[in-house]
CSV table of C-alpha atoms in Angstrom, one decimal:
chain,number,residue,atom,x,y,z
I,12,MET,CA,-34.2,25.8,-10.8
I,13,SER,CA,-34.1,26.6,-7.0
I,14,PRO,CA,-36.7,28.8,-5.7
I,15,GLN,CA,-33.8,31.2,-4.5
I,16,SER,CA,-32.5,31.5,-8.0
I,17,LYS,CA,-35.4,33.5,-9.4
I,18,SER,CA,-34.7,37.0,-10.3
I,19,ARG,CA,-36.5,39.6,-8.0
I,20,LYS,CA,-38.6,42.2,-9.8
I,21,ARG,CA,-37.7,45.8,-9.2
I,22,LYS,CA,-39.3,47.7,-6.3
I,23,GLN,CA,-42.2,50.0,-7.2
I,24,GLY,CA,-42.5,53.5,-6.2
I,25,LYS,CA,-45.3,54.2,-3.5
I,26,ALA,CA,-48.2,55.3,-5.2
I,27,PRO,CA,-50.0,58.4,-4.1
I,28,GLY,CA,-52.8,58.1,-1.1
I,29,ARG,CA,-52.1,54.2,-1.1
I,30,ARG,CA,-50.2,52.0,1.6
I,31,GLN,CA,-47.5,50.2,0.4
I,32,GLU,CA,-47.7,46.5,0.2
I,33,GLN,CA,-45.4,44.5,2.0
I,34,GLN,CA,-43.9,41.4,0.0
I,35,SER,CA,-42.9,38.3,1.8
I,36,PRO,CA,-39.2,37.2,1.5
I,37,TYR,CA,-40.8,33.7,0.9
I,38,GLY,CA,-43.1,34.3,-2.0
I,39,ALA,CA,-41.1,32.7,-4.7
I,40,LEU,CA,-40.6,29.7,-2.3
I,41,LEU,CA,-44.3,29.2,-1.5
I,42,GLU,CA,-45.0,29.5,-5.1
I,43,SER,CA,-43.0,26.7,-6.2
I,44,ALA,CA,-43.8,24.7,-3.3
I,45,ALA,CA,-47.6,25.0,-4.0
I,46,ALA,CA,-46.7,23.5,-7.7
I,47,LEU,CA,-45.2,20.2,-5.6
I,48,ARG,CA,-48.3,19.5,-3.7
I,49,SER,CA,-49.8,17.0,-6.6
I,50,GLU,CA,-46.2,15.8,-7.6
I,51,SER,CA,-44.1,13.1,-6.1
I,52,TRP,CA,-42.1,12.6,-3.0
I,53,LEU,CA,-39.1,12.1,-5.1
I,54,LEU,CA,-39.5,15.2,-6.9
I,55,ALA,CA,-40.1,17.1,-3.4
I,56,ASP,CA,-36.8,15.6,-2.2
I,57,ALA,CA,-35.0,16.9,-5.4
I,58,TRP,CA,-36.6,20.5,-4.8
I,59,ALA,CA,-35.8,20.4,-1.1
I,60,SER,CA,-32.1,19.5,-1.6
I,61,GLU,CA,-31.7,22.3,-4.2
I,62,LEU,CA,-33.1,24.7,-1.6
I,63,TYR,CA,-31.0,23.4,0.9
I,64,ALA,CA,-28.0,24.0,-1.3
I,65,THR,CA,-29.1,27.5,-2.1
I,66,LEU,CA,-29.2,28.4,1.5
I,67,TRP,CA,-25.9,26.6,2.3
I,68,LEU,CA,-24.0,28.6,-0.7
I,69,ALA,CA,-25.8,31.9,0.6
I,70,GLY,CA,-24.5,31.2,4.0
I,71,SER,CA,-28.3,32.5,5.2
I,72,GLY,CA,-29.0,29.5,7.4
I,73,HIS,CA,-31.9,26.9,7.6
I,74,THR,CA,-33.6,27.9,11.1
I,75,PRO,CA,-35.0,31.2,10.1
I,76,MET,CA,-36.7,30.0,7.1
I,77,VAL,CA,-38.2,27.0,9.0
I,78,GLU,CA,-39.3,28.9,11.6
I,79,ALA,CA,-41.2,31.4,9.3
I,80,LEU,CA,-42.6,28.4,7.3
I,81,LYS,CA,-44.0,27.1,10.6
I,82,ALA,CA,-45.7,30.4,11.6
I,83,MET,CA,-48.0,30.2,8.3
I,84,ASP,CA,-51.4,28.4,7.9
I,85,ASP,CA,-50.7,27.8,4.5
I,86,PRO,CA,-50.4,24.3,2.5
I,87,ALA,CA,-47.7,25.7,0.5
I,88,ALA,CA,-45.6,26.1,3.6
I,89,LEU,CA,-46.4,22.6,5.1
I,90,THR,CA,-45.3,21.1,1.6
I,91,ALA,CA,-42.1,23.1,1.9
I,92,LEU,CA,-41.4,21.5,5.4
I,93,ARG,CA,-42.2,17.9,4.8
I,94,ALA,CA,-39.9,18.2,1.7
I,95,LEU,CA,-37.3,19.8,3.9
I,96,SER,CA,-37.7,16.8,6.5
I,97,GLY,CA,-36.4,14.4,4.1
I,98,VAL,CA,-33.1,16.0,3.2
I,99,GLY,CA,-29.6,17.4,5.0
I,100,SER,CA,-28.4,16.3,8.4
I,101,ALA,CA,-30.4,14.9,11.1
I,102,GLU,CA,-30.6,17.8,13.2
I,103,HIS,CA,-32.1,19.9,10.0
I,104,ARG,CA,-34.6,17.0,9.2
I,105,ALA,CA,-35.8,17.0,12.9
I,106,GLU,CA,-36.2,20.6,12.9
I,107,ALA,CA,-38.3,20.8,9.9
I,108,PHE,CA,-40.3,17.8,10.8
I,109,GLU,CA,-41.5,19.3,14.3
I,110,ALA,CA,-42.1,22.4,12.4
I,111,ALA,CA,-44.3,20.5,9.6
I,112,GLN,CA,-46.1,18.6,12.5
I,113,ALA,CA,-46.9,21.9,14.3
I,114,VAL,CA,-48.3,23.4,11.0
I,115,ALA,CA,-50.3,20.2,10.4
I,116,ALA,CA,-51.9,20.1,13.9
I,117,ARG,CA,-53.3,23.4,12.8
I,118,GLY,CA,-55.5,21.3,10.3
I,119,VAL,CA,-53.6,22.5,7.1
I,120,ALA,CA,-53.8,20.1,4.2
I,121,GLU,CA,-51.2,17.8,3.7
I,122,PRO,CA,-49.6,17.2,0.4
I,123,ASP,CA,-50.8,14.7,-1.8
I,124,TRP,CA,-47.8,12.5,-1.5
I,125,TYR,CA,-47.1,12.6,2.2
I,126,VAL,CA,-47.7,9.3,3.8
I,127,PRO,CA,-47.2,9.8,7.5
I,128,GLY,CA,-44.3,7.5,9.1
I,129,ALA,CA,-43.3,6.3,5.8
I,130,VAL,CA,-39.1,6.0,5.7
I,131,SER,CA,-36.6,4.9,3.4
I,132,ASP,CA,-35.9,1.1,3.6
I,133,PHE,CA,-32.9,-0.2,1.8
I,134,ARG,CA,-33.7,-2.3,-1.1
I,135,ASP,CA,-30.3,-3.1,-3.1
I,136,ALA,CA,-27.3,-1.4,-4.2
I,137,PHE,CA,-24.6,-2.0,-7.0
I,138,LEU,CA,-21.3,-0.9,-8.0
I,139,VAL,CA,-19.8,-0.3,-11.8
I,140,THR,CA,-16.4,1.2,-12.3
I,141,ASN,CA,-14.3,2.0,-15.3
I,142,LEU,CA,-11.5,-0.7,-16.1
I,143,LEU,CA,-8.8,1.2,-13.7
I,144,GLY,CA,-11.2,1.9,-11.2
I,145,ASP,CA,-10.9,5.6,-10.9
I,146,VAL,CA,-14.6,6.1,-11.8
I,147,GLU,CA,-17.1,4.5,-9.5
I,148,VAL,CA,-21.1,4.5,-10.1
I,149,ILE,CA,-22.8,3.5,-7.1
I,150,ALA,CA,-26.6,2.9,-7.3
I,151,ILE,CA,-28.6,2.7,-4.1
I,152,THR,CA,-32.2,1.9,-4.4
I,153,GLN,CA,-34.6,2.5,-1.2
I,154,GLU,CA,-38.1,2.0,-1.2
I,155,ARG,CA,-40.7,4.4,0.7
I,156,ALA,CA,-44.3,4.0,0.6
I,157,GLY,CA,-44.3,1.4,-1.8
I,158,VAL,CA,-42.0,3.2,-4.5
I,159,GLY,CA,-38.7,2.5,-5.5
I,160,GLU,CA,-36.2,5.4,-5.7
I,161,THR,CA,-32.6,5.0,-6.9
I,162,VAL,CA,-29.6,7.4,-6.4
I,163,LEU,CA,-26.6,7.2,-8.6
I,164,PHE,CA,-23.3,8.4,-7.0
I,165,MET,CA,-20.4,9.1,-9.4
I,166,ARG,CA,-17.2,9.3,-7.5
I,167,GLN,CA,-13.4,9.2,-8.0
I,168,PRO,CA,-11.2,8.0,-5.1
I,169,VAL,CA,-9.4,11.0,-3.4
I,170,LEU,CA,-11.6,13.5,-5.3
I,171,GLY,CA,-14.9,12.3,-3.8
I,172,ALA,CA,-18.3,12.8,-5.5
I,173,THR,CA,-18.4,14.2,-8.9
I,174,ALA,CA,-22.2,14.0,-9.5
I,175,ILE,CA,-25.3,12.7,-7.8
I,176,GLU,CA,-28.4,11.9,-9.7
I,177,LEU,CA,-31.8,10.6,-8.7
I,178,PHE,CA,-34.2,8.4,-10.4
I,179,SER,CA,-37.5,6.8,-9.9
I,180,THR,CA,-36.5,3.0,-9.9
I,181,PRO,CA,-37.8,1.3,-13.1
I,182,ASP,CA,-40.0,-1.8,-13.0
I,183,GLU,CA,-36.9,-3.9,-14.1
I,184,GLY,CA,-35.0,-2.7,-11.1
I,185,THR,CA,-31.9,-1.2,-10.3
I,186,VAL,CA,-29.6,-3.5,-12.5
I,187,ALA,CA,-31.5,-2.9,-15.8
I,188,LEU,CA,-30.8,0.9,-14.9
I,189,LEU,CA,-27.3,0.4,-14.7
I,190,GLU,CA,-27.3,-1.9,-17.8
I,191,ASP,CA,-28.8,0.8,-19.9
I,192,MET,CA,-26.2,3.3,-18.5
I,193,ILE,CA,-23.5,1.0,-19.7
I,194,ALA,CA,-24.7,0.2,-23.0
I,195,SER,CA,-25.5,4.1,-23.5
I,196,THR,CA,-21.5,5.0,-22.7
I,197,PRO,CA,-19.6,2.5,-24.9
I,198,ASP,CA,-16.0,1.7,-23.3
I,199,ALA,CA,-16.6,3.9,-20.3
I,200,PHE,CA,-17.3,1.2,-17.6
I,201,ARG,CA,-16.9,-2.5,-17.2
I,202,ASP,CA,-19.5,-4.7,-17.9
I,203,GLU,CA,-19.4,-6.2,-14.5
I,204,ILE,CA,-22.1,-4.9,-11.8
I,205,THR,CA,-21.1,-5.9,-8.4
I,206,PRO,CA,-23.7,-6.0,-5.4
I,207,LEU,CA,-23.2,-4.2,-2.4
I,208,SER,CA,-24.4,-4.3,0.9
I,209,ALA,CA,-26.0,-1.0,2.7
I,210,SER,CA,-22.8,-1.0,5.0
I,211,GLY,CA,-20.7,-1.2,1.6
I,212,VAL,CA,-22.5,1.8,0.3
I,213,TYR,CA,-22.0,3.7,3.3
I,214,ASP,CA,-18.3,2.9,3.6
I,215,ARG,CA,-17.7,4.2,0.2
I,216,VAL,CA,-20.0,7.1,-0.1
I,217,TRP,CA,-20.3,8.9,3.6
I,218,PRO,CA,-16.7,10.0,3.7
I,219,ASP,CA,-17.5,11.8,0.3
I,220,VAL,CA,-20.6,13.5,2.3
I,221,GLU,CA,-18.6,14.7,5.1
I,222,GLN,CA,-15.5,15.9,2.9
I,223,PHE,CA,-18.2,17.8,0.6
I,224,TRP,CA,-19.6,19.6,3.7
I,225,ALA,CA,-16.0,20.1,5.5
I,226,ASP,CA,-14.2,21.6,2.1
I,227,GLY,CA,-17.1,24.2,1.7
I,228,PRO,CA,-18.3,25.3,-1.7
I,229,ASP,CA,-15.9,25.6,-4.5
I,230,GLU,CA,-16.1,28.0,-7.6
I,231,GLU,CA,-18.2,25.5,-9.8
I,232,ALA,CA,-21.0,24.9,-6.8
I,233,GLU,CA,-23.2,28.0,-7.7
I,234,GLU,CA,-22.8,27.4,-11.6
I,235,GLY,CA,-23.8,23.9,-10.9
I,236,LEU,CA,-26.8,24.5,-8.9
I,237,MET,CA,-28.0,27.2,-11.6
I,238,GLY,CA,-27.0,25.4,-14.8
I,239,ASP,CA,-28.7,23.7,-17.3
I,240,GLU,CA,-26.4,20.6,-17.7
I,241,ASP,CA,-28.0,16.9,-17.8
I,242,VAL,CA,-25.5,16.1,-15.0
I,243,ARG,CA,-24.8,19.0,-12.7
I,244,HIS,CA,-22.6,19.7,-9.6
I,245,PRO,CA,-23.2,17.4,-6.7
I,246,VAL,CA,-24.2,20.1,-4.7
I,247,GLN,CA,-27.7,20.0,-6.2
I,248,LEU,CA,-28.5,16.6,-4.3
I,249,ILE,CA,-25.8,16.6,-1.5
I,250,ALA,CA,-28.4,17.4,0.9
I,251,LEU,CA,-30.6,14.3,-0.3
I,252,ALA,CA,-27.5,12.3,-0.3
I,253,ASP,CA,-26.7,12.8,3.3
I,254,ALA,CA,-30.2,11.9,4.4
I,255,ARG,CA,-30.4,8.8,2.2
I,256,VAL,CA,-26.7,7.4,3.1
I,257,SER,CA,-26.9,8.2,6.8
I,258,ALA,CA,-29.9,6.1,7.0
I,259,LEU,CA,-28.2,3.0,5.7
I,260,VAL,CA,-26.6,2.0,8.9
I,261,PRO,CA,-27.3,2.2,12.7
I,262,SER,CA,-25.9,5.4,14.2
I,263,GLU,CA,-23.5,3.4,16.3
I,264,TYR,CA,-21.8,2.0,13.2
I,265,GLN,CA,-18.1,2.7,12.3
I,266,ILE,CA,-16.4,2.6,9.0
I,267,PRO,CA,-13.7,-0.2,9.1
I,268,VAL,CA,-10.2,1.4,9.1
I,269,ILE,CA,-7.3,0.2,7.0
I,270,GLY,CA,-4.5,-0.4,9.5
I,271,PRO,CA,-1.0,1.1,9.4
I,272,GLU,CA,0.4,-2.5,8.7
I,273,ARG,CA,-1.1,-2.4,5.3
I,274,THR,CA,1.6,0.4,4.3
I,275,ASP,CA,4.6,-2.1,5.1
I,276,GLU,CA,2.8,-5.1,3.4
I,277,VAL,CA,2.0,-3.2,0.1
I,278,VAL,CA,5.5,-1.3,0.0
I,279,GLU,CA,7.3,-4.8,0.5
I,280,ALA,CA,5.1,-6.2,-2.4
I,281,PHE,CA,5.9,-3.7,-4.8
I,282,LEU,CA,9.6,-4.0,-4.0
I,283,ALA,CA,9.4,-7.7,-4.6
I,284,SER,CA,7.6,-7.5,-7.9
I,285,GLN,CA,9.3,-7.1,-11.1
I,286,HIS,CA,9.5,-3.3,-10.9
I,287,GLY,CA,12.4,-2.9,-13.0
I,288,ILE,CA,13.8,0.0,-11.0
I,289,ALA,CA,17.7,-0.3,-10.4
I,290,ASP,CA,17.6,2.4,-7.5
I,291,THR,CA,15.7,0.2,-4.9
I,292,GLU,CA,15.6,3.5,-2.3
I,293,ALA,CA,13.9,5.6,-4.9
I,294,ALA,CA,11.3,2.8,-5.3
I,295,ARG,CA,11.0,2.4,-1.5
I,296,ALA,CA,10.3,6.0,-1.0
I,297,PHE,CA,8.1,6.5,-4.0
I,298,ALA,CA,6.0,3.3,-2.9
I,299,ARG,CA,5.6,4.5,0.8
I,300,ILE,CA,4.4,7.7,-0.5
I,301,VAL,CA,1.6,6.7,-2.5
I,302,VAL,CA,0.5,3.9,-0.2
I,303,SER,CA,0.9,5.7,2.8
I,304,ALA,CA,-1.6,8.5,1.3
I,305,ALA,CA,-4.2,5.6,0.3
I,306,VAL,CA,-4.0,4.4,3.9
I,307,GLU,CA,-4.5,7.9,5.1
I,308,GLN,CA,-7.6,8.4,3.2
I,309,ASN,CA,-8.9,4.9,4.3
I,310,ARG,CA,-8.4,3.4,0.7
I,311,ASP,CA,-6.8,0.1,-0.2
I,312,PRO,CA,-3.4,1.4,-1.7
I,313,VAL,CA,-3.4,-1.0,-4.7
I,314,VAL,CA,-6.7,0.7,-5.8
I,315,TYR,CA,-5.2,3.4,-8.1
I,316,GLY,CA,-6.4,5.0,-11.5
I,317,PRO,CA,-4.9,8.0,-13.5
I,318,ALA,CA,-6.9,10.5,-11.9
I,319,SER,CA,-6.2,9.4,-8.2
I,320,LEU,CA,-2.8,9.1,-8.8
I,321,THR,CA,-2.2,12.2,-10.2
I,322,ALA,CA,-4.1,13.8,-7.5
I,323,VAL,CA,-1.6,12.0,-4.9
I,324,LEU,CA,1.2,13.0,-7.0
I,325,ILE,CA,0.2,16.7,-6.6
I,326,LEU,CA,-1.1,16.8,-3.1
I,327,ASN,CA,1.5,14.5,-1.7
I,328,VAL,CA,4.6,15.2,-3.7
I,329,ALA,CA,4.4,18.6,-5.8
I,330,ALA,CA,2.9,20.4,-2.6
I,331,LYS,CA,5.1,18.9,0.0
I,332,LEU,CA,8.2,17.5,-0.9
I,333,HIS,CA,11.5,18.7,-2.7
I,334,VAL,CA,12.5,15.9,-5.6
I,335,SER,CA,16.0,16.1,-6.6
I,336,GLU,CA,16.8,16.3,-10.2
I,337,GLU,CA,18.2,12.9,-10.1
I,338,ASP,CA,15.0,11.5,-8.7
I,339,LEU,CA,12.5,13.4,-11.0
I,340,ALA,CA,14.4,12.1,-14.0
I,341,LEU,CA,13.6,8.7,-12.1
I,342,LEU,CA,10.0,9.6,-11.7
I,343,PRO,CA,8.5,8.4,-15.2
I,344,ASP,CA,9.8,5.1,-14.5
I,345,LEU,CA,8.5,4.8,-10.8
I,346,VAL,CA,4.9,5.9,-11.8
I,347,ARG,CA,5.0,3.6,-14.7
I,348,ALA,CA,6.2,0.7,-12.4
I,349,TRP,CA,3.6,1.6,-9.6
I,350,ALA,CA,1.1,1.8,-12.2
I,351,TYR,CA,1.8,-2.0,-13.6
I,352,PHE,CA,2.1,-3.2,-10.2
I,353,THR,CA,-1.4,-2.3,-9.4
I,354,VAL,CA,-2.8,-4.1,-12.5
I,355,ASP,CA,-1.3,-7.2,-11.1
I,356,ALA,CA,-2.3,-6.5,-7.4
I,357,ARG,CA,-6.0,-6.0,-8.4
I,358,ASP,CA,-5.9,-9.1,-10.8
I,359,LEU,CA,-7.1,-6.7,-13.8
I,360,PRO,CA,-6.8,-7.9,-17.3
I,361,ARG,CA,-3.0,-7.5,-17.9
I,362,ASP,CA,-2.6,-6.3,-21.3
I,363,GLU,CA,-5.9,-4.3,-21.5
I,364,ALA,CA,-5.0,-2.4,-18.5
I,365,ARG,CA,-1.6,-1.7,-19.0
I,366,ALA,CA,-2.4,-0.5,-22.4
I,367,ALA,CA,-5.1,1.9,-20.5
I,368,TRP,CA,-2.4,3.0,-18.3
I,369,ASP,CA,0.2,3.9,-21.3
I,370,GLU,CA,-2.2,6.0,-22.6
I,371,GLU,CA,-2.7,7.9,-19.6
I,372,LEU,CA,0.5,8.4,-18.1
I,373,PRO,CA,1.8,10.9,-20.2
I,374,THR,CA,-0.9,13.1,-19.0
I,375,VAL,CA,-0.7,12.0,-15.4
I,376,LEU,CA,3.1,13.2,-15.8
I,377,ALA,CA,2.4,16.2,-17.5
I,378,GLU,CA,0.4,17.3,-14.7
I,379,PHE,CA,2.6,16.6,-12.2
I,380,SER,CA,5.4,18.5,-13.9
I,381,GLU,CA,3.2,21.5,-14.4
I,382,ALA,CA,2.4,21.2,-10.5
I,383,TYR,CA,5.6,21.0,-9.6
I,384,ALA,CA,6.9,23.9,-11.5
I,385,ASP,CA,4.3,26.2,-9.7
I,386,PRO,CA,5.9,28.5,-7.9
I,387,GLU,CA,3.2,28.8,-5.1
I,388,LEU,CA,3.5,25.1,-4.4
I,389,ALA,CA,7.0,25.3,-4.5
I,390,ALA,CA,7.1,27.7,-1.6
I,391,GLU,CA,5.0,25.3,0.5
I,392,ARG,CA,7.4,22.2,0.4
I,393,ASP,CA,8.7,21.5,3.5
I,394,GLY,CA,9.7,17.8,3.3
I,395,GLN,CA,12.1,15.7,1.1
I,396,PHE,CA,11.6,12.8,-1.2
I,397,ARG,CA,13.9,10.7,0.5
């Protein structure tokens, strides 16, 4: 539990003849930080990330707390600052580090786990997906002061990060960790573990980090931070993810961009496939919508699964476009044709992948229909399907 989430005691009345004692607003924080001094750097990072998230959700700011801790000659304050210097934005990490250096210079004892100058070095990373690629797990292992630490990012295209977990890397390595995950969740993932480079991780995950901060907290964030679930809201470790992922590439690195020419290429490939749609212009209009949406998100447009396709149908069709009754009637065939096309375009096991789509398509179409019937979305539409 975050130190900020502990319930406060009710104030007591002033005792006769005694001066009222002033309570530090950071008492609970210092108490929990003191308990970290003999723990691990890994645990300290997780603690700091939760604290960062609590401040962000409350809108109370980072600087006032850091300045208050900087003024304390307290080992717990130094522990908190050392932990905070490992999470969040580069600016916030630098602010906490400079404050920690000032406290340490006054002779305050460092936490047991702190090693001056130690940084997280990339060791390896891997990707695991489900059959249709709508769920990704990216495992990145970094080594700091001789200790391996693995962050698992669970994400969905379009939707971004859905959960983040932090582990001490097992002696057997990152692959063993993922093999255990696959074995423990039968049929959830493909039995394929694909190596990723440091930049490959950054390309996939950094946009999720930026999207998370840009979108702001949703209604599930506070519940996710305070809850008891094994896998909680990514708000819990998003500050840690920010620091770990940003360290993977040089500051001047730019994520490769999918060019607009990819739109025409994929649309024409769809039209040339055995899509079975007699109305070619309807097929073209639909393909251009889903392909353009992916390219705008810098995603390969053939990498679609049920969740990402549902999201695009709602965000880019139901919320934006008027669709005629005639085209609404065509939509089930258009969606199925597109789904089957992506299977072939990605060279997935054809029968298995088409069967998986067939199982999910009724839900995809039902969710789109519900969204299209929503009066609030109807009021926002200002475009035409074709």
